[in-house]
Amino acid sequence: MMNTVFITGANKGIGFALSKTMAKQGWRVILGARDKAKAESAVSKLKNAGVDNIEYVLVDLEDSNKIKDTLSEIKEKFSSINLLINNAGVPGKHETSLNTELTDLKNTMQVNFFGTFQLTQGLLPLLEKNNGRIVNITIPTKANPFWNPFAYKATKAAQNVMMNSLAIDFTKENRTLEIFSIHPGPTTTDLNGNISAEGFHSPEDVAQKMSSIILDGKSHQGEFFEIYNELEN
């Protein structure tokens, strides 16, 4: 049976590059996107590039009821799923803690943490049945005076706690599940306004390095990878 991966936020940026990379490695890819037109456009671009083993599912992490619809569709159509890549996220307004509005914090938390957790939790029974894994695309959140967007970092810190906690519980309960996180490093995407500067990398380059970890055949329960430290230094 073909390995099946569901990648959220996959109609552009790192998610799109990961979809292409994983499909070329022989995986069946479920491309997750919030907008139907954008999902269809992304699938069309990939198929024009010679990627055939790809389909899409709509997923809106802002809406709990729509997440339930996504879970139902995946369970019905893609019961062989054995990898979830939580890539989708929003940047928030990148304000400091002094200027962050509560509404922005709530909206950012909904997508980056609450919605991501609901989707992950809902897929656990299916992933466990298939000896599956979960990979979170995230960032380190230690204090950094040069880069301090409160909402974004707070939500990613919550996502990192989610990964640590699930990894502990999977191990304690001897579940056939694994979760780990990957920090892509500075990458030129819509999330940062497509910044292209020294030290930034392309989504394609990042996707290749991520896939080398994901597909290395090793157990990485509870690990946090910073790909440029791990693979280049």
CSV table of C-alpha atoms in Angstrom, one decimal:
chain,number,residue,atom,x,y,z
A,1,MET,CA,0.0,0.0,0.0
A,2,MET,CA,1.3,3.5,-0.9
A,3,ASN,CA,2.4,5.7,2.0
A,4,THR,CA,0.0,8.6,2.4
A,5,VAL,CA,0.8,12.1,3.8
A,6,PHE,CA,-1.6,14.9,4.6
A,7,ILE,CA,0.2,18.3,4.4
A,8,THR,CA,-1.7,21.4,5.7
A,9,GLY,CA,-1.1,24.8,4.1
A,10,ALA,CA,0.2,23.1,1.1
A,11,ASN,CA,-1.0,25.3,-1.8
A,12,LYS,CA,2.1,27.6,-1.5
A,13,GLY,CA,5.4,28.0,0.2
A,14,ILE,CA,7.0,25.2,2.2
A,15,GLY,CA,3.9,23.1,2.1
A,16,PHE,CA,3.7,23.2,-1.7
A,17,ALA,CA,7.4,22.4,-2.0
A,18,LEU,CA,7.0,19.5,0.5
A,19,SER,CA,4.1,18.2,-1.5
A,20,LYS,CA,6.2,18.1,-4.7
A,21,THR,CA,9.2,16.5,-2.9
A,22,MET,CA,7.2,13.9,-1.0
A,23,ALA,CA,5.2,12.9,-4.2
A,24,LYS,CA,8.4,12.5,-6.1
A,25,GLN,CA,9.6,10.2,-3.3
A,26,GLY,CA,6.7,8.0,-4.1
A,27,TRP,CA,4.2,9.2,-1.5
A,28,ARG,CA,0.5,9.7,-2.1
A,29,VAL,CA,0.0,13.4,-1.1
A,30,ILE,CA,-3.1,15.0,0.2
A,31,LEU,CA,-2.7,18.7,-0.3
A,32,GLY,CA,-4.5,20.7,2.4
A,33,ALA,CA,-5.7,24.2,1.6
A,34,ARG,CA,-8.3,26.5,2.9
A,35,ASP,CA,-9.5,27.8,-0.5
A,36,LYS,CA,-10.8,25.5,-3.2
A,37,ALA,CA,-9.6,27.6,-6.2
A,38,LYS,CA,-6.1,27.8,-4.7
A,39,ALA,CA,-6.1,24.1,-3.9
A,40,GLU,CA,-7.1,23.2,-7.5
A,41,SER,CA,-4.5,25.6,-8.9
A,42,ALA,CA,-1.7,24.0,-6.7
A,43,VAL,CA,-2.7,20.5,-7.8
A,44,SER,CA,-2.8,21.6,-11.4
A,45,LYS,CA,0.7,23.1,-11.2
A,46,LEU,CA,2.1,19.9,-9.6
A,47,LYS,CA,0.5,17.7,-12.2
A,48,ASN,CA,1.9,19.9,-14.9
A,49,ALA,CA,5.3,19.3,-13.3
A,50,GLY,CA,4.8,15.6,-13.6
A,51,VAL,CA,3.4,14.9,-10.1
A,52,ASP,CA,0.4,12.6,-10.5
A,53,ASN,CA,-0.1,11.0,-7.0
A,54,ILE,CA,-1.7,14.1,-5.5
A,55,GLU,CA,-5.2,15.1,-4.4
A,56,TYR,CA,-6.5,17.9,-2.2
A,57,VAL,CA,-8.7,18.3,0.9
A,58,LEU,CA,-10.1,21.6,2.1
A,59,VAL,CA,-9.0,22.4,5.7
A,60,ASP,CA,-9.8,25.7,7.5
A,61,LEU,CA,-8.1,25.7,10.9
A,62,GLU,CA,-10.0,28.9,11.9
A,63,ASP,CA,-13.3,27.0,12.0
A,64,SER,CA,-13.9,24.0,14.4
A,65,ASN,CA,-16.9,22.7,12.4
A,66,LYS,CA,-15.0,22.8,9.1
A,67,ILE,CA,-12.1,20.9,10.8
A,68,LYS,CA,-14.7,18.2,11.7
A,69,ASP,CA,-15.7,18.1,8.0
A,70,THR,CA,-12.1,17.7,7.0
A,71,LEU,CA,-11.6,14.8,9.4
A,72,SER,CA,-14.7,13.0,8.1
A,73,GLU,CA,-13.4,13.4,4.5
A,74,ILE,CA,-10.0,12.1,5.3
A,75,LYS,CA,-11.4,9.1,7.2
A,76,GLU,CA,-13.7,8.3,4.3
A,77,LYS,CA,-11.3,8.8,1.4
A,78,PHE,CA,-7.8,8.4,2.8
A,79,SER,CA,-7.9,5.6,5.4
A,80,SER,CA,-4.2,4.7,4.6
A,81,ILE,CA,-2.8,8.0,5.9
A,82,ASN,CA,0.3,7.4,7.9
A,83,LEU,CA,1.9,10.8,8.1
A,84,LEU,CA,0.5,14.2,9.1
A,85,ILE,CA,2.6,17.3,8.5
A,86,ASN,CA,1.2,20.3,10.4
A,87,ASN,CA,2.6,23.1,8.2
A,88,ALA,CA,-0.3,25.6,8.0
A,89,GLY,CA,0.1,28.7,10.1
A,90,VAL,CA,-0.6,32.5,10.2
A,91,PRO,CA,2.0,35.1,11.2
A,92,GLY,CA,-0.3,37.4,13.3
A,93,LYS,CA,0.5,41.1,13.2
A,94,HIS,CA,4.1,40.6,14.5
A,95,GLU,CA,3.5,43.2,17.2
A,96,THR,CA,5.5,43.2,20.5
A,97,SER,CA,3.7,42.0,23.6
A,98,LEU,CA,3.1,45.7,24.6
A,99,ASN,CA,1.1,46.3,21.4
A,100,THR,CA,-0.6,43.0,20.7
A,101,GLU,CA,-4.4,43.2,20.5
A,102,LEU,CA,-6.2,40.3,22.3
A,103,THR,CA,-8.2,39.7,19.1
A,104,ASP,CA,-5.0,39.1,17.1
A,105,LEU,CA,-3.6,36.8,19.7
A,106,LYS,CA,-6.9,34.7,19.7
A,107,ASN,CA,-7.0,34.5,15.9
A,108,THR,CA,-3.4,33.5,15.6
A,109,MET,CA,-3.8,30.9,18.4
A,110,GLN,CA,-6.8,29.4,16.8
A,111,VAL,CA,-4.9,28.5,13.6
A,112,ASN,CA,-1.5,27.8,14.9
A,113,PHE,CA,-2.5,25.9,18.0
A,114,PHE,CA,-6.2,25.2,18.7
A,115,GLY,CA,-7.0,24.2,15.1
A,116,THR,CA,-3.8,22.3,14.6
A,117,PHE,CA,-4.4,20.4,17.8
A,118,GLN,CA,-8.0,19.6,16.9
A,119,LEU,CA,-6.9,18.3,13.5
A,120,THR,CA,-4.1,16.2,15.0
A,121,GLN,CA,-6.2,14.8,17.8
A,122,GLY,CA,-8.9,13.9,15.4
A,123,LEU,CA,-6.5,11.9,13.2
A,124,LEU,CA,-4.7,10.0,16.0
A,125,PRO,CA,-6.9,6.9,15.8
A,126,LEU,CA,-6.3,6.6,12.0
A,127,LEU,CA,-2.6,7.4,12.3
A,128,GLU,CA,-2.2,4.9,15.1
A,129,LYS,CA,-3.9,2.2,13.1
A,130,ASN,CA,-1.3,2.8,10.4
A,131,ASN,CA,1.8,3.1,12.7
A,132,GLY,CA,1.8,6.8,11.8
A,133,ARG,CA,3.8,9.9,12.5
A,134,ILE,CA,3.1,13.6,13.0
A,135,VAL,CA,5.6,16.3,12.0
A,136,ASN,CA,5.1,19.9,13.2
A,137,ILE,CA,6.7,22.7,11.2
A,138,THR,CA,7.5,25.2,13.9
A,139,ILE,CA,10.1,27.6,15.4
A,140,PRO,CA,12.2,27.7,18.6
A,141,THR,CA,10.7,30.3,21.0
A,142,LYS,CA,13.4,31.2,23.4
A,143,ALA,CA,13.9,34.9,24.2
A,144,ASN,CA,15.3,36.8,21.2
A,145,PRO,CA,15.5,40.6,21.5
A,146,PHE,CA,16.0,41.0,17.7
A,147,TRP,CA,12.9,39.1,16.8
A,148,ASN,CA,10.0,39.3,19.2
A,149,PRO,CA,6.5,39.0,17.5
A,150,PHE,CA,4.4,38.1,20.6
A,151,ALA,CA,1.3,36.4,19.0
A,152,TYR,CA,3.3,34.2,16.6
A,153,LYS,CA,5.9,33.1,19.1
A,154,ALA,CA,3.3,32.4,21.8
A,155,THR,CA,1.2,30.2,19.5
A,156,LYS,CA,4.3,28.3,18.3
A,157,ALA,CA,5.4,27.8,21.9
A,158,ALA,CA,2.0,26.2,22.6
A,159,GLN,CA,2.5,24.0,19.5
A,160,ASN,CA,5.9,23.0,20.8
A,161,VAL,CA,4.4,22.0,24.2
A,162,MET,CA,1.8,20.0,22.3
A,163,MET,CA,4.5,18.1,20.6
A,164,ASN,CA,6.4,17.4,23.8
A,165,SER,CA,3.3,16.3,25.7
A,166,LEU,CA,2.1,14.0,23.0
A,167,ALA,CA,5.5,12.4,22.6
A,168,ILE,CA,5.6,11.7,26.3
A,169,ASP,CA,2.1,10.2,26.3
A,170,PHE,CA,2.7,8.1,23.2
A,171,THR,CA,5.8,6.6,24.9
A,172,LYS,CA,4.1,6.1,28.3
A,173,GLU,CA,1.1,4.3,26.7
A,174,ASN,CA,3.1,2.4,24.2
A,175,ARG,CA,1.2,3.9,21.3
A,176,THR,CA,2.3,3.1,17.7
A,177,LEU,CA,2.5,6.8,17.1
A,178,GLU,CA,5.4,9.3,16.8
A,179,ILE,CA,5.6,13.1,16.8
A,180,PHE,CA,8.5,15.4,16.2
A,181,SER,CA,9.2,19.0,15.1
A,182,ILE,CA,11.3,20.7,12.4
A,183,HIS,CA,12.3,24.3,12.3
A,184,PRO,CA,12.9,25.3,8.7
A,185,GLY,CA,14.9,28.4,9.5
A,186,PRO,CA,14.6,31.7,7.6
A,187,THR,CA,12.6,30.9,4.4
A,188,THR,CA,11.3,33.2,1.7
A,189,THR,CA,7.4,32.7,1.9
A,190,ASP,CA,4.2,34.7,2.1
A,191,LEU,CA,4.4,34.3,5.9
A,192,ASN,CA,7.1,36.9,6.0
A,193,GLY,CA,6.2,38.9,2.9
A,194,ASN,CA,8.6,36.9,0.7
A,195,ILE,CA,11.7,38.4,2.2
A,196,SER,CA,14.8,37.5,0.3
A,197,ALA,CA,17.9,38.4,2.2
A,198,GLU,CA,21.2,36.9,3.3
A,199,GLY,CA,20.6,33.8,5.4
A,200,PHE,CA,17.1,33.1,3.8
A,201,HIS,CA,16.5,29.9,1.9
A,202,SER,CA,14.0,28.8,-0.8
A,203,PRO,CA,11.0,26.6,0.1
A,204,GLU,CA,12.4,24.0,-2.3
A,205,ASP,CA,15.8,23.9,-0.5
A,206,VAL,CA,14.0,23.6,2.9
A,207,ALA,CA,11.7,20.9,1.6
A,208,GLN,CA,14.6,18.8,0.5
A,209,LYS,CA,16.2,19.0,3.9
A,210,MET,CA,13.0,18.3,5.7
A,211,SER,CA,12.2,15.3,3.7
A,212,SER,CA,15.7,13.9,4.3
A,213,ILE,CA,14.8,13.8,8.0
A,214,ILE,CA,11.2,12.6,7.6
A,215,LEU,CA,12.3,9.8,5.3
A,216,ASP,CA,15.5,8.7,7.0
A,217,GLY,CA,13.8,5.6,8.5
A,218,LYS,CA,14.8,6.5,12.1
A,219,SER,CA,12.7,7.1,15.2
A,220,HIS,CA,12.6,10.8,16.2
A,221,GLN,CA,10.0,10.7,19.0
A,222,GLY,CA,9.9,14.1,20.7
A,223,GLU,CA,12.8,15.6,18.8
A,224,PHE,CA,13.2,19.2,17.6
A,225,PHE,CA,15.3,19.6,14.5
A,226,GLU,CA,16.9,22.9,13.3
A,227,ILE,CA,17.8,21.8,9.8
A,228,TYR,CA,20.6,24.1,9.1
A,229,ASN,CA,22.3,23.3,12.4
A,230,GLU,CA,21.7,19.5,12.0
A,231,LEU,CA,22.5,19.1,8.3
A,232,GLU,CA,24.9,21.8,7.3
A,233,ASN,CA,27.2,22.7,10.3
